[in-house]
C-alpha positions as a LaTeX table, in Angstrom:
\begin{tabular}{lrrr}
\hline
Residue & $x$ (\AA) & $y$ (\AA) & $z$ (\AA) \\
\hline
Met1 & $-0.25$ & $-0.23$ & 0.14 \\
Val2 & 1.47 & 3.24 & $-1.20$ \\
Leu3 & 0.87 & 6.33 & 1.12 \\
His4 & 0.03 & 9.70 & 0.06 \\
Pro5 & 2.98 & 12.17 & 0.35 \\
Ala6 & 0.80 & 14.11 & 3.04 \\
Met7 & 0.81 & 11.56 & 5.71 \\
Gln8 & 4.13 & 10.54 & 4.85 \\
Gln9 & 5.75 & 10.67 & 8.02 \\
Pro10 & 9.02 & 13.47 & 7.66 \\
Arg11 & 12.23 & 11.96 & 7.67 \\
Pro12 & 14.65 & 13.11 & 10.50 \\
Ala13 & 17.36 & 15.04 & 9.35 \\
Thr14 & 20.48 & 13.90 & 8.58 \\
Ala15 & 23.90 & 14.97 & 10.10 \\
Thr16 & 25.06 & 16.24 & 6.64 \\
Gly17 & 21.68 & 18.62 & 6.16 \\
Arg18 & 22.30 & 20.43 & 10.17 \\
Asp19 & 26.03 & 21.11 & 8.91 \\
Ala20 & 24.62 & 22.90 & 5.70 \\
Gln21 & 22.11 & 24.39 & 7.70 \\
Ala22 & 24.42 & 25.91 & 10.26 \\
Glu23 & 26.76 & 26.91 & 7.09 \\
Leu24 & 24.20 & 28.41 & 5.60 \\
Gln25 & 23.10 & 30.54 & 8.81 \\
Arg26 & 27.50 & 31.48 & 9.59 \\
Lys27 & 26.85 & 32.40 & 6.03 \\
Glu28 & 24.37 & 34.87 & 6.66 \\
His29 & 25.35 & 36.09 & 9.70 \\
Glu30 & 28.75 & 37.05 & 7.95 \\
Val31 & 26.66 & 39.09 & 5.10 \\
Ser32 & 24.93 & 40.71 & 7.55 \\
Gln33 & 28.48 & 41.68 & 9.14 \\
Leu34 & 30.01 & 42.35 & 6.19 \\
Arg35 & 27.02 & 44.11 & 5.10 \\
Met36 & 27.18 & 46.42 & 8.63 \\
Ala37 & 30.77 & 47.16 & 8.50 \\
Thr38 & 30.23 & 48.46 & 4.68 \\
Ile39 & 27.81 & 50.47 & 5.83 \\
Arg40 & 29.88 & 52.57 & 8.41 \\
Ile41 & 32.40 & 52.68 & 6.07 \\
Leu42 & 29.97 & 54.35 & 3.99 \\
Glu43 & 28.45 & 56.70 & 6.10 \\
Gln44 & 32.26 & 57.75 & 7.40 \\
Gln45 & 33.37 & 58.37 & 3.66 \\
Val46 & 29.85 & 60.15 & 3.30 \\
Ala47 & 30.89 & 62.20 & 6.85 \\
Asp48 & 34.64 & 62.66 & 5.17 \\
Thr49 & 33.05 & 64.07 & 1.81 \\
Gln50 & 30.68 & 66.70 & 3.74 \\
Ala51 & 34.03 & 67.31 & 5.71 \\
Gln52 & 36.19 & 68.05 & 2.62 \\
Tyr53 & 33.22 & 69.88 & 0.92 \\
Gln54 & 33.30 & 71.93 & 3.75 \\
Gln55 & 36.80 & 73.02 & 4.36 \\
Leu56 & 36.90 & 73.68 & 0.28 \\
Tyr57 & 33.94 & 75.76 & 0.56 \\
Val58 & 35.87 & 77.63 & 3.21 \\
Gln59 & 39.12 & 77.43 & 0.87 \\
Phe60 & 37.11 & 78.85 & $-1.83$ \\
Glu61 & 35.67 & 81.86 & $-0.23$ \\
Glu62 & 38.84 & 82.76 & 1.11 \\
Leu63 & 40.70 & 82.52 & $-1.97$ \\
Lys64 & 37.57 & 84.71 & $-3.34$ \\
Ala65 & 38.44 & 87.04 & $-1.13$ \\
Asp66 & 42.14 & 86.93 & $-1.88$ \\
Phe67 & 41.48 & 87.35 & $-5.58$ \\
Gln68 & 39.00 & 90.49 & $-4.97$ \\
Tyr69 & 41.82 & 92.08 & $-3.14$ \\
Asn70 & 44.71 & 91.28 & $-5.11$ \\
Leu71 & 42.53 & 92.84 & $-7.55$ \\
Gln72 & 41.76 & 96.13 & $-6.01$ \\
Leu73 & 45.39 & 95.89 & $-4.94$ \\
Ser74 & 46.96 & 95.08 & $-8.93$ \\
Ser75 & 45.29 & 98.35 & $-10.29$ \\
Asp76 & 46.12 & 100.51 & $-7.16$ \\
Arg77 & 49.97 & 99.19 & $-8.71$ \\
Asp78 & 49.55 & 99.67 & $-12.02$ \\
Ala79 & 48.56 & 103.83 & $-11.31$ \\
Glu80 & 51.72 & 103.79 & $-9.16$ \\
Leu81 & 53.84 & 102.19 & $-12.37$ \\
Glu82 & 52.22 & 104.69 & $-14.49$ \\
Gln83 & 53.88 & 107.36 & $-12.21$ \\
Ala84 & 56.57 & 105.67 & $-11.55$ \\
Asp85 & 57.15 & 105.56 & $-15.66$ \\
Ala86 & 56.33 & 109.17 & $-16.00$ \\
Ala87 & 58.94 & 110.09 & $-13.36$ \\
Ala88 & 61.41 & 107.80 & $-15.15$ \\
Ala89 & 61.19 & 109.41 & $-18.27$ \\
Ala90 & 61.50 & 112.94 & $-16.69$ \\
Ala91 & 64.62 & 112.19 & $-15.14$ \\
Ala92 & 65.52 & 110.36 & $-18.32$ \\
Ala93 & 65.08 & 113.62 & $-19.83$ \\
Asp94 & 66.48 & 116.10 & $-17.13$ \\
Leu95 & 69.88 & 113.37 & $-17.24$ \\
Ala96 & 69.89 & 113.77 & $-21.26$ \\
Ala97 & 69.85 & 117.83 & $-20.63$ \\
Lys98 & 72.51 & 117.56 & $-17.72$ \\
Ser99 & 75.42 & 115.09 & $-20.06$ \\
Ala100 & 74.72 & 118.05 & $-22.74$ \\
Thr101 & 75.83 & 120.48 & $-20.25$ \\
Ile102 & 78.68 & 118.24 & $-19.48$ \\
Ala103 & 79.20 & 117.81 & $-23.57$ \\
Gln104 & 79.23 & 121.67 & $-23.49$ \\
Leu105 & 81.39 & 122.52 & $-20.65$ \\
Gln106 & 83.78 & 120.16 & $-21.44$ \\
Ala107 & 83.96 & 121.36 & $-24.98$ \\
Gly108 & 84.58 & 125.13 & $-23.56$ \\
Leu109 & 87.42 & 123.31 & $-21.06$ \\
Ala110 & 88.98 & 121.97 & $-23.59$ \\
Lys111 & 88.72 & 125.09 & $-25.67$ \\
Ala112 & 90.40 & 127.41 & $-22.37$ \\
Glu113 & 93.27 & 124.15 & $-22.20$ \\
Asn114 & 94.02 & 125.31 & $-26.01$ \\
Asp115 & 93.64 & 128.39 & $-25.69$ \\
Ala116 & 96.43 & 128.47 & $-22.60$ \\
Arg117 & 98.89 & 126.68 & $-25.00$ \\
Thr118 & 98.71 & 128.76 & $-27.41$ \\
Glu119 & 99.74 & 131.98 & $-25.27$ \\
Arg120 & 102.52 & 130.43 & $-23.21$ \\
Lys121 & 103.49 & 129.08 & $-26.70$ \\
Arg122 & 103.27 & 132.73 & $-28.44$ \\
Ala123 & 105.27 & 134.01 & $-24.85$ \\
Val124 & 107.69 & 131.49 & $-25.42$ \\
Asp125 & 108.44 & 132.71 & $-29.21$ \\
Ala126 & 108.37 & 136.21 & $-28.61$ \\
Ala127 & 110.99 & 135.60 & $-25.38$ \\
Met128 & 113.03 & 133.67 & $-27.71$ \\
Gly129 & 112.63 & 135.86 & $-30.57$ \\
Phe130 & 113.26 & 139.09 & $-27.92$ \\
Ser131 & 116.96 & 137.05 & $-26.93$ \\
Leu132 & 118.19 & 136.25 & $-30.58$ \\
Lys133 & 117.55 & 140.18 & $-31.48$ \\
Ser134 & 119.10 & 140.44 & $-28.04$ \\
Gln135 & 122.70 & 138.28 & $-29.16$ \\
Gln136 & 122.30 & 139.90 & $-32.88$ \\
Leu137 & 122.97 & 143.62 & $-31.43$ \\
Gln138 & 125.86 & 142.19 & $-29.09$ \\
Asp139 & 127.22 & 140.74 & $-32.02$ \\
Gln140 & 127.45 & 144.16 & $-33.92$ \\
Met141 & 128.20 & 146.11 & $-31.34$ \\
Gln142 & 131.19 & 143.78 & $-30.81$ \\
Gln143 & 131.96 & 143.69 & $-34.54$ \\
Gln144 & 131.85 & 147.86 & $-34.72$ \\
His145 & 133.90 & 147.85 & $-31.57$ \\
Ala146 & 136.30 & 145.82 & $-33.22$ \\
Asn147 & 136.37 & 148.02 & $-36.40$ \\
Ser148 & 136.15 & 150.74 & $-34.28$ \\
Ala149 & 139.09 & 150.07 & $-32.04$ \\
Ala150 & 141.31 & 149.30 & $-35.03$ \\
Ala151 & 140.34 & 152.42 & $-36.84$ \\
Leu152 & 141.43 & 153.88 & $-33.44$ \\
Gln153 & 144.60 & 152.67 & $-32.96$ \\
Glu154 & 145.28 & 153.99 & $-36.77$ \\
Gln155 & 144.60 & 157.17 & $-35.97$ \\
Lys156 & 145.54 & 157.27 & $-32.30$ \\
Lys157 & 146.63 & 160.54 & $-32.16$ \\
Gln158 & 144.14 & 162.48 & $-34.41$ \\
Tyr159 & 140.94 & 161.23 & $-33.22$ \\
Glu160 & 141.92 & 160.41 & $-29.02$ \\
Ser161 & 139.39 & 163.06 & $-28.02$ \\
Gln162 & 136.52 & 161.11 & $-30.53$ \\
Gln163 & 137.60 & 158.11 & $-28.92$ \\
His164 & 137.00 & 158.76 & $-25.41$ \\
Glu165 & 133.58 & 160.61 & $-26.89$ \\
Leu166 & 132.96 & 156.81 & $-28.60$ \\
His167 & 133.68 & 154.78 & $-25.70$ \\
Arg168 & 131.38 & 157.08 & $-23.78$ \\
Leu169 & 128.72 & 156.73 & $-25.75$ \\
Leu170 & 129.28 & 153.17 & $-26.44$ \\
Ala171 & 128.72 & 152.64 & $-22.54$ \\
Lys172 & 125.80 & 154.51 & $-22.71$ \\
Ala173 & 124.25 & 152.79 & $-25.54$ \\
Glu174 & 125.36 & 149.38 & $-24.07$ \\
Gly175 & 123.61 & 150.46 & $-20.88$ \\
Gln176 & 120.65 & 151.85 & $-22.47$ \\
Leu177 & 120.24 & 148.35 & $-24.01$ \\
Asp178 & 120.42 & 146.26 & $-20.94$ \\
Arg179 & 117.84 & 148.15 & $-19.29$ \\
Gln180 & 115.62 & 147.85 & $-22.04$ \\
Arg181 & 116.39 & 144.37 & $-22.70$ \\
Arg182 & 115.27 & 144.06 & $-18.72$ \\
Glu183 & 112.50 & 146.21 & $-19.24$ \\
Leu184 & 111.58 & 144.21 & $-22.16$ \\
Ser185 & 111.99 & 140.32 & $-20.48$ \\
Ala186 & 109.97 & 141.42 & $-17.74$ \\
Gly187 & 106.83 & 143.06 & $-19.65$ \\
Phe188 & 106.79 & 139.78 & $-21.48$ \\
Leu189 & 107.57 & 137.26 & $-18.64$ \\
Leu190 & 104.67 & 139.29 & $-16.51$ \\
Gln191 & 102.68 & 139.41 & $-19.57$ \\
Ala192 & 102.84 & 135.96 & $-19.84$ \\
Gln193 & 102.27 & 134.82 & $-16.64$ \\
Gln194 & 99.07 & 137.21 & $-16.36$ \\
Ile195 & 97.86 & 135.01 & $-19.66$ \\
Glu196 & 98.79 & 132.04 & $-18.08$ \\
Ala197 & 97.13 & 133.01 & $-14.53$ \\
Lys198 & 93.92 & 134.30 & $-16.15$ \\
His199 & 93.74 & 130.90 & $-18.56$ \\
Ala200 & 94.60 & 128.57 & $-16.10$ \\
Ala201 & 91.86 & 130.08 & $-13.70$ \\
Ala202 & 89.03 & 129.47 & $-16.40$ \\
Ala203 & 90.35 & 126.38 & $-16.57$ \\
Ala204 & 89.77 & 125.01 & $-13.42$ \\
Glu205 & 86.60 & 127.26 & $-13.30$ \\
Ala206 & 85.51 & 124.95 & $-15.82$ \\
Arg207 & 86.71 & 121.73 & $-14.26$ \\
Ala208 & 84.76 & 122.64 & $-11.47$ \\
Glu209 & 81.61 & 123.18 & $-13.08$ \\
Ala210 & 82.16 & 119.89 & $-14.99$ \\
Ala211 & 82.65 & 118.25 & $-11.82$ \\
Thr212 & 79.78 & 119.63 & $-10.35$ \\
Ala213 & 77.69 & 118.47 & $-13.63$ \\
Ala214 & 78.69 & 115.19 & $-13.49$ \\
Ala215 & 77.74 & 114.43 & $-9.83$ \\
Leu216 & 74.47 & 115.82 & $-10.24$ \\
Ala217 & 74.33 & 113.31 & $-13.42$ \\
Glu218 & 75.47 & 110.72 & $-11.76$ \\
Lys219 & 72.79 & 111.34 & $-8.27$ \\
Trp220 & 69.98 & 111.78 & $-10.66$ \\
Ala221 & 71.17 & 108.46 & $-12.68$ \\
Ala222 & 71.37 & 106.51 & $-9.56$ \\
Glu223 & 67.08 & 108.32 & $-8.65$ \\
Ala224 & 65.98 & 107.18 & $-11.68$ \\
Ala225 & 67.87 & 103.30 & $-12.06$ \\
Ala226 & 65.77 & 103.10 & $-8.12$ \\
Ala227 & 62.51 & 104.64 & $-9.35$ \\
His228 & 62.59 & 101.72 & $-12.13$ \\
Glu229 & 64.05 & 98.90 & $-9.89$ \\
Gln230 & 60.90 & 99.72 & $-7.71$ \\
Ala231 & 58.78 & 99.65 & $-10.57$ \\
Val232 & 59.91 & 96.82 & $-11.76$ \\
Gln233 & 59.36 & 95.28 & $-8.19$ \\
His234 & 56.31 & 96.24 & $-8.25$ \\
Ser235 & 55.23 & 94.98 & $-11.52$ \\
Lys236 & 56.29 & 91.46 & $-10.46$ \\
Leu237 & 54.66 & 92.15 & $-7.25$ \\
Ala238 & 51.41 & 92.45 & $-9.07$ \\
Glu239 & 51.97 & 89.55 & $-11.10$ \\
Val240 & 52.59 & 86.75 & $-8.66$ \\
Arg241 & 49.10 & 88.10 & $-7.47$ \\
Gln242 & 47.27 & 88.19 & $-10.09$ \\
Gly243 & 48.59 & 84.42 & $-10.68$ \\
Lys244 & 47.46 & 83.48 & $-7.22$ \\
Pro245 & 43.90 & 82.22 & $-8.21$ \\
Asp246 & 46.31 & 79.62 & $-11.26$ \\
Gln247 & 48.16 & 77.84 & $-8.66$ \\
Pro248 & 48.22 & 73.91 & $-8.71$ \\
Gly249 & 45.10 & 73.30 & $-6.36$ \\
Ala250 & 43.32 & 76.46 & $-6.48$ \\
Val251 & 39.97 & 77.22 & $-7.25$ \\
Thr252 & 39.36 & 79.05 & $-10.29$ \\
Ile253 & 36.39 & 81.44 & $-10.53$ \\
\hline
\end{tabular}
């Protein structure tokens, strides 16, 4: 007789069935723990992401305020750079004018020195001419004296009175000639000294003016270089601050 399946008695669970059920429960428990751990990890990641977002938002606001400040500062620096450029251009023009003045003073100094050399040479030539003329006169006098002595020797008895007068006149002429020579020498020497002193004073004055102008030119050149250097530094600072939002990791508006 075959019984209906519903009426059949359940068979007792075998050891293999119990192990499979226990393994299934253990797997379900592991899956549940894994699910809870995953949920906790996801919740922590969400919290970290929100914190990072909040930090990035604060940094963004700070960078935005910094960019606006740098933008205003760059505008102010541009105005300062325009003023510095104008000052540098004015200083350069003034330096060019001073350089032209120095060139004129140097030309005047060279002309004064050339004039002094010319006058000195003229005085030396005049002194040499006077010395040559004096020597020629002395030679002529010596020749005349020799001729007169020979003639007097031949006519000694007849021209004793004339010989005496001739010696007297010769002595007088020599005295006058010597006096004239001293006067001319003193006059030429004094004139040469006055001319040389005059041109030396003019040359010294021109050198002093040239030195003053050169010192002023160097001072203005240094001021112009300092103004240009300051303008370059301001320009670099403005470029650095303008380029700050574009740095790696920065947020661009």
